[in-house]
mmCIF file of N, CA and C in Angstrom:
data_model
loop_
_atom_site.group_PDB
_atom_site.id
_atom_site.type_symbol
_atom_site.label_atom_id
_atom_site.label_comp_id
_atom_site.label_asym_id
_atom_site.label_seq_id
_atom_site.Cartn_x
_atom_site.Cartn_y
_atom_site.Cartn_z
ATOM 1 N N MET A 186 30.124 172.512 122.398
ATOM 2 C CA MET A 186 30.169 173.007 123.746
ATOM 3 C C MET A 186 31.596 173.441 124.046
ATOM 4 N N LYS A 187 31.718 174.577 124.766
ATOM 5 C CA LYS A 187 33.043 175.116 125.078
ATOM 6 C C LYS A 187 33.197 175.330 126.577
ATOM 7 N N LEU A 188 34.432 175.193 127.025
ATOM 8 C CA LEU A 188 34.769 175.444 128.422
ATOM 9 C C LEU A 188 34.817 176.948 128.663
ATOM 10 N N LEU A 189 34.023 177.414 129.613
ATOM 11 C CA LEU A 189 34.056 178.824 129.983
ATOM 12 C C LEU A 189 35.119 179.054 131.055
ATOM 13 N N PHE A 190 35.093 178.231 132.114
ATOM 14 C CA PHE A 190 36.124 178.303 133.146
ATOM 15 C C PHE A 190 36.056 177.074 134.040
ATOM 16 N N GLU A 191 37.107 176.892 134.835
ATOM 17 C CA GLU A 191 37.182 175.826 135.835
ATOM 18 C C GLU A 191 37.389 176.475 137.193
ATOM 19 N N SER A 192 36.800 175.874 138.223
ATOM 20 C CA SER A 192 36.962 176.443 139.552
ATOM 21 C C SER A 192 36.645 175.420 140.628
ATOM 22 N N LEU A 193 37.234 175.628 141.791
ATOM 23 C CA LEU A 193 36.892 174.870 142.989
ATOM 24 C C LEU A 193 35.879 175.634 143.836
ATOM 25 N N ASP A 194 35.657 176.888 143.516
ATOM 26 C CA ASP A 194 34.816 177.790 144.308
ATOM 27 C C ASP A 194 33.345 177.650 143.908
ATOM 28 N N SER A 195 32.598 176.885 144.690
ATOM 29 C CA SER A 195 31.184 176.641 144.381
ATOM 30 C C SER A 195 30.346 177.911 144.446
ATOM 31 N N VAL A 196 30.711 178.824 145.328
ATOM 32 C CA VAL A 196 29.973 180.086 145.445
ATOM 33 C C VAL A 196 30.140 180.902 144.167
ATOM 34 N N PHE A 197 31.373 181.000 143.690
ATOM 35 C CA PHE A 197 31.617 181.757 142.462
ATOM 36 C C PHE A 197 30.927 181.107 141.267
ATOM 37 N N ILE A 198 30.955 179.793 141.198
ATOM 38 C CA ILE A 198 30.285 179.090 140.104
ATOM 39 C C ILE A 198 28.793 179.400 140.116
ATOM 40 N N SER A 199 28.172 179.351 141.283
ATOM 41 C CA SER A 199 26.741 179.658 141.393
ATOM 42 C C SER A 199 26.450 181.097 140.988
ATOM 43 N N TYR A 200 27.319 182.001 141.408
ATOM 44 C CA TYR A 200 27.170 183.417 141.069
ATOM 45 C C TYR A 200 27.218 183.624 139.556
ATOM 46 N N VAL A 201 28.209 183.055 138.912
ATOM 47 C CA VAL A 201 28.346 183.203 137.461
ATOM 48 C C VAL A 201 27.171 182.552 136.739
ATOM 49 N N ARG A 202 26.797 181.361 137.164
ATOM 50 C CA ARG A 202 25.667 180.664 136.524
ATOM 51 C C ARG A 202 24.397 181.500 136.619
ATOM 52 N N ASN A 203 24.141 182.071 137.787
ATOM 53 C CA ASN A 203 22.950 182.896 137.970
ATOM 54 C C ASN A 203 22.963 184.106 137.044
ATOM 55 N N MET A 204 24.090 184.782 136.960
ATOM 56 C CA MET A 204 24.184 185.968 136.101
ATOM 57 C C MET A 204 24.040 185.592 134.625
ATOM 58 N N LEU A 205 24.601 184.471 134.216
ATOM 59 C CA LEU A 205 24.473 184.032 132.825
ATOM 60 C C LEU A 205 23.034 183.623 132.508
ATOM 61 N N GLU A 206 22.366 182.975 133.455
ATOM 62 C CA GLU A 206 20.970 182.595 133.239
ATOM 63 C C GLU A 206 20.088 183.821 133.066
ATOM 64 N N GLN A 207 20.422 184.920 133.736
ATOM 65 C CA GLN A 207 19.668 186.162 133.565
ATOM 66 C C GLN A 207 19.828 186.719 132.151
ATOM 67 N N GLU A 208 20.896 186.326 131.480
ATOM 68 C CA GLU A 208 21.125 186.729 130.090
ATOM 69 C C GLU A 208 20.690 185.637 129.113
ATOM 70 N N ASP A 209 19.928 184.661 129.603
ATOM 71 C CA ASP A 209 19.433 183.531 128.800
ATOM 72 C C ASP A 209 20.559 182.687 128.209
ATOM 73 N N ILE A 210 21.643 182.559 128.949
ATOM 74 C CA ILE A 210 22.751 181.695 128.546
ATOM 75 C C ILE A 210 22.716 180.456 129.435
ATOM 76 N N VAL A 211 22.568 179.310 128.815
ATOM 77 C CA VAL A 211 22.490 178.045 129.545
ATOM 78 C C VAL A 211 23.902 177.557 129.848
ATOM 79 N N THR A 212 24.116 177.136 131.087
ATOM 80 C CA THR A 212 25.414 176.597 131.486
ATOM 81 C C THR A 212 25.266 175.138 131.902
ATOM 82 N N PHE A 213 26.355 174.413 131.795
ATOM 83 C CA PHE A 213 26.413 173.018 132.206
ATOM 84 C C PHE A 213 27.635 172.850 133.097
ATOM 85 N N ILE A 214 27.477 172.092 134.174
ATOM 86 C CA ILE A 214 28.591 171.839 135.083
ATOM 87 C C ILE A 214 29.096 170.419 134.853
ATOM 88 N N PHE A 215 30.359 170.305 134.491
ATOM 89 C CA PHE A 215 30.994 169.005 134.310
ATOM 90 C C PHE A 215 31.859 168.717 135.537
ATOM 91 N N ASP A 216 31.980 167.468 135.887
ATOM 92 C CA ASP A 216 32.822 166.994 136.991
ATOM 93 C C ASP A 216 32.290 167.384 138.369
ATOM 94 N N GLU A 217 31.019 167.747 138.455
ATOM 95 C CA GLU A 217 30.454 168.141 139.745
ATOM 96 C C GLU A 217 30.399 166.961 140.716
ATOM 97 N N ASN A 218 30.004 165.796 140.228
ATOM 98 C CA ASN A 218 29.881 164.637 141.115
ATOM 99 C C ASN A 218 31.232 164.168 141.641
ATOM 100 N N ILE A 219 32.228 164.092 140.790
ATOM 101 C CA ILE A 219 33.550 163.649 141.247
ATOM 102 C C ILE A 219 34.147 164.676 142.198
ATOM 103 N N SER A 220 33.861 165.943 141.960
ATOM 104 C CA SER A 220 34.354 166.996 142.831
ATOM 105 C C SER A 220 33.770 166.857 144.237
ATOM 106 N N MET A 221 32.495 166.489 144.331
ATOM 107 C CA MET A 221 31.863 166.304 145.641
ATOM 108 C C MET A 221 32.372 165.038 146.321
ATOM 109 N N LEU A 222 32.634 163.992 145.544
ATOM 110 C CA LEU A 222 33.091 162.730 146.121
ATOM 111 C C LEU A 222 34.484 162.826 146.729
ATOM 112 N N GLU A 223 35.344 163.611 146.107
ATOM 113 C CA GLU A 223 36.725 163.663 146.574
ATOM 114 C C GLU A 223 36.883 164.492 147.838
ATOM 115 N N GLY A 224 35.870 165.200 148.256
ATOM 116 C CA GLY A 224 35.932 165.969 149.493
ATOM 117 C C GLY A 224 36.535 167.335 149.295
ATOM 118 N N SER A 225 37.269 167.788 150.275
ATOM 119 C CA SER A 225 37.761 169.162 150.257
ATOM 120 C C SER A 225 39.235 169.279 149.899
ATOM 121 N N ILE A 226 39.836 168.250 149.345
ATOM 122 C CA ILE A 226 41.265 168.335 149.015
ATOM 123 C C ILE A 226 41.521 169.160 147.764
ATOM 124 N N GLY A 227 40.485 169.413 146.981
ATOM 125 C CA GLY A 227 40.636 170.282 145.820
ATOM 126 C C GLY A 227 41.348 169.664 144.647
ATOM 127 N N ALA A 228 41.221 168.374 144.471
ATOM 128 C CA ALA A 228 41.916 167.704 143.379
ATOM 129 C C ALA A 228 41.193 167.852 142.045
ATOM 130 N N PHE A 229 39.878 167.998 142.085
ATOM 131 C CA PHE A 229 39.097 168.064 140.854
ATOM 132 C C PHE A 229 38.291 169.353 140.799
ATOM 133 N N GLN A 230 38.564 170.147 139.808
ATOM 134 C CA GLN A 230 37.801 171.370 139.623
ATOM 135 C C GLN A 230 36.533 171.077 138.837
ATOM 136 N N LYS A 231 35.508 171.865 139.089
ATOM 137 C CA LYS A 231 34.286 171.779 138.299
ATOM 138 C C LYS A 231 34.498 172.612 137.042
ATOM 139 N N ARG A 232 34.001 172.110 135.921
ATOM 140 C CA ARG A 232 34.114 172.829 134.655
ATOM 141 C C ARG A 232 32.751 173.410 134.296
ATOM 142 N N VAL A 233 32.737 174.687 133.977
ATOM 143 C CA VAL A 233 31.511 175.360 133.547
ATOM 144 C C VAL A 233 31.567 175.474 132.029
ATOM 145 N N MET A 234 30.594 174.856 131.383
ATOM 146 C CA MET A 234 30.551 174.784 129.926
ATOM 147 C C MET A 234 29.358 175.570 129.398
ATOM 148 N N VAL A 235 29.508 176.102 128.190
ATOM 149 C CA VAL A 235 28.407 176.791 127.507
ATOM 150 C C VAL A 235 28.335 176.304 126.063
ATOM 151 N N ILE A 236 27.196 176.527 125.461
ATOM 152 C CA ILE A 236 26.998 176.174 124.055
ATOM 153 C C ILE A 236 27.891 177.072 123.198
ATOM 154 N N ASP A 237 28.411 176.533 122.128
ATOM 155 C CA ASP A 237 29.331 177.275 121.251
ATOM 156 C C ASP A 237 28.802 178.651 120.868
ATOM 157 N N ASP A 238 27.534 178.730 120.504
ATOM 158 C CA ASP A 238 26.955 179.999 120.052
ATOM 159 C C ASP A 238 26.904 181.058 121.157
ATOM 160 N N ASP A 239 26.886 180.631 122.411
ATOM 161 C CA ASP A 239 26.799 181.560 123.540
ATOM 162 C C ASP A 239 28.159 181.910 124.131
ATOM 163 N N TYR A 240 29.215 181.318 123.609
ATOM 164 C CA TYR A 240 30.524 181.453 124.245
ATOM 165 C C TYR A 240 31.002 182.905 124.346
ATOM 166 N N GLU A 241 30.917 183.661 123.277
ATOM 167 C CA GLU A 241 31.441 185.036 123.293
ATOM 168 C C GLU A 241 30.736 185.892 124.340
ATOM 169 N N ALA A 242 29.410 185.843 124.357
ATOM 170 C CA ALA A 242 28.647 186.622 125.339
ATOM 171 C C ALA A 242 28.937 186.135 126.753
ATOM 172 N N ALA A 243 29.013 184.828 126.926
ATOM 173 C CA ALA A 243 29.287 184.257 128.247
ATOM 174 C C ALA A 243 30.681 184.650 128.724
ATOM 175 N N HIS A 244 31.651 184.648 127.826
ATOM 176 C CA HIS A 244 33.022 184.994 128.202
ATOM 177 C C HIS A 244 33.113 186.447 128.657
ATOM 178 N N LYS A 245 32.436 187.341 127.975
ATOM 179 C CA LYS A 245 32.437 188.759 128.374
ATOM 180 C C LYS A 245 31.847 188.923 129.769
ATOM 181 N N THR A 246 30.725 188.272 130.006
ATOM 182 C CA THR A 246 30.081 188.357 131.316
ATOM 183 C C THR A 246 30.972 187.745 132.389
ATOM 184 N N TYR A 247 31.523 186.576 132.113
ATOM 185 C CA TYR A 247 32.401 185.907 133.077
ATOM 186 C C TYR A 247 33.605 186.782 133.421
ATOM 187 N N PHE A 248 34.239 187.368 132.431
ATOM 188 C CA PHE A 248 35.426 188.183 132.666
ATOM 189 C C PHE A 248 35.097 189.364 133.574
ATOM 190 N N THR A 249 33.968 190.022 133.319
ATOM 191 C CA THR A 249 33.534 191.150 134.144
ATOM 192 C C THR A 249 33.266 190.703 135.578
ATOM 193 N N LEU A 250 32.567 189.591 135.731
ATOM 194 C CA LEU A 250 32.240 189.088 137.068
ATOM 195 C C LEU A 250 33.486 188.641 137.821
ATOM 196 N N ALA A 251 34.410 188.003 137.135
ATOM 197 C CA ALA A 251 35.640 187.529 137.774
ATOM 198 C C ALA A 251 36.461 188.697 138.304
ATOM 199 N N GLU A 252 36.522 189.779 137.550
ATOM 200 C CA GLU A 252 37.253 190.963 138.006
ATOM 201 C C GLU A 252 36.623 191.527 139.275
ATOM 202 N N LYS A 253 35.292 191.645 139.281
ATOM 203 C CA LYS A 253 34.594 192.193 140.450
ATOM 204 C C LYS A 253 34.709 191.257 141.653
ATOM 205 N N TYR A 254 34.616 189.970 141.427
ATOM 206 C CA TYR A 254 34.642 188.981 142.507
ATOM 207 C C TYR A 254 36.003 188.945 143.191
ATOM 208 N N ASN A 255 37.054 189.167 142.439
ATOM 209 C CA ASN A 255 38.412 189.073 142.983
ATOM 210 C C ASN A 255 38.948 190.385 143.538
ATOM 211 N N GLU A 256 38.135 191.420 143.560
ATOM 212 C CA GLU A 256 38.601 192.713 144.088
ATOM 213 C C GLU A 256 38.754 192.680 145.580
#
């Protein structure tokens, strides 16, 4: 399993996960529970992980989405 990206932005995480699922790429969220427990101080980012075999395709999709999201 590989780290695709880390973020505090739950909306962006949901957006990326949805787009990756449309490409049949399964994602896993690490640190989601601790992130919710700590509140809104932003101390713990959620990690979006993908299976090793899907990493290259997921990274391409993520990079494209991140560029569009930050415009």
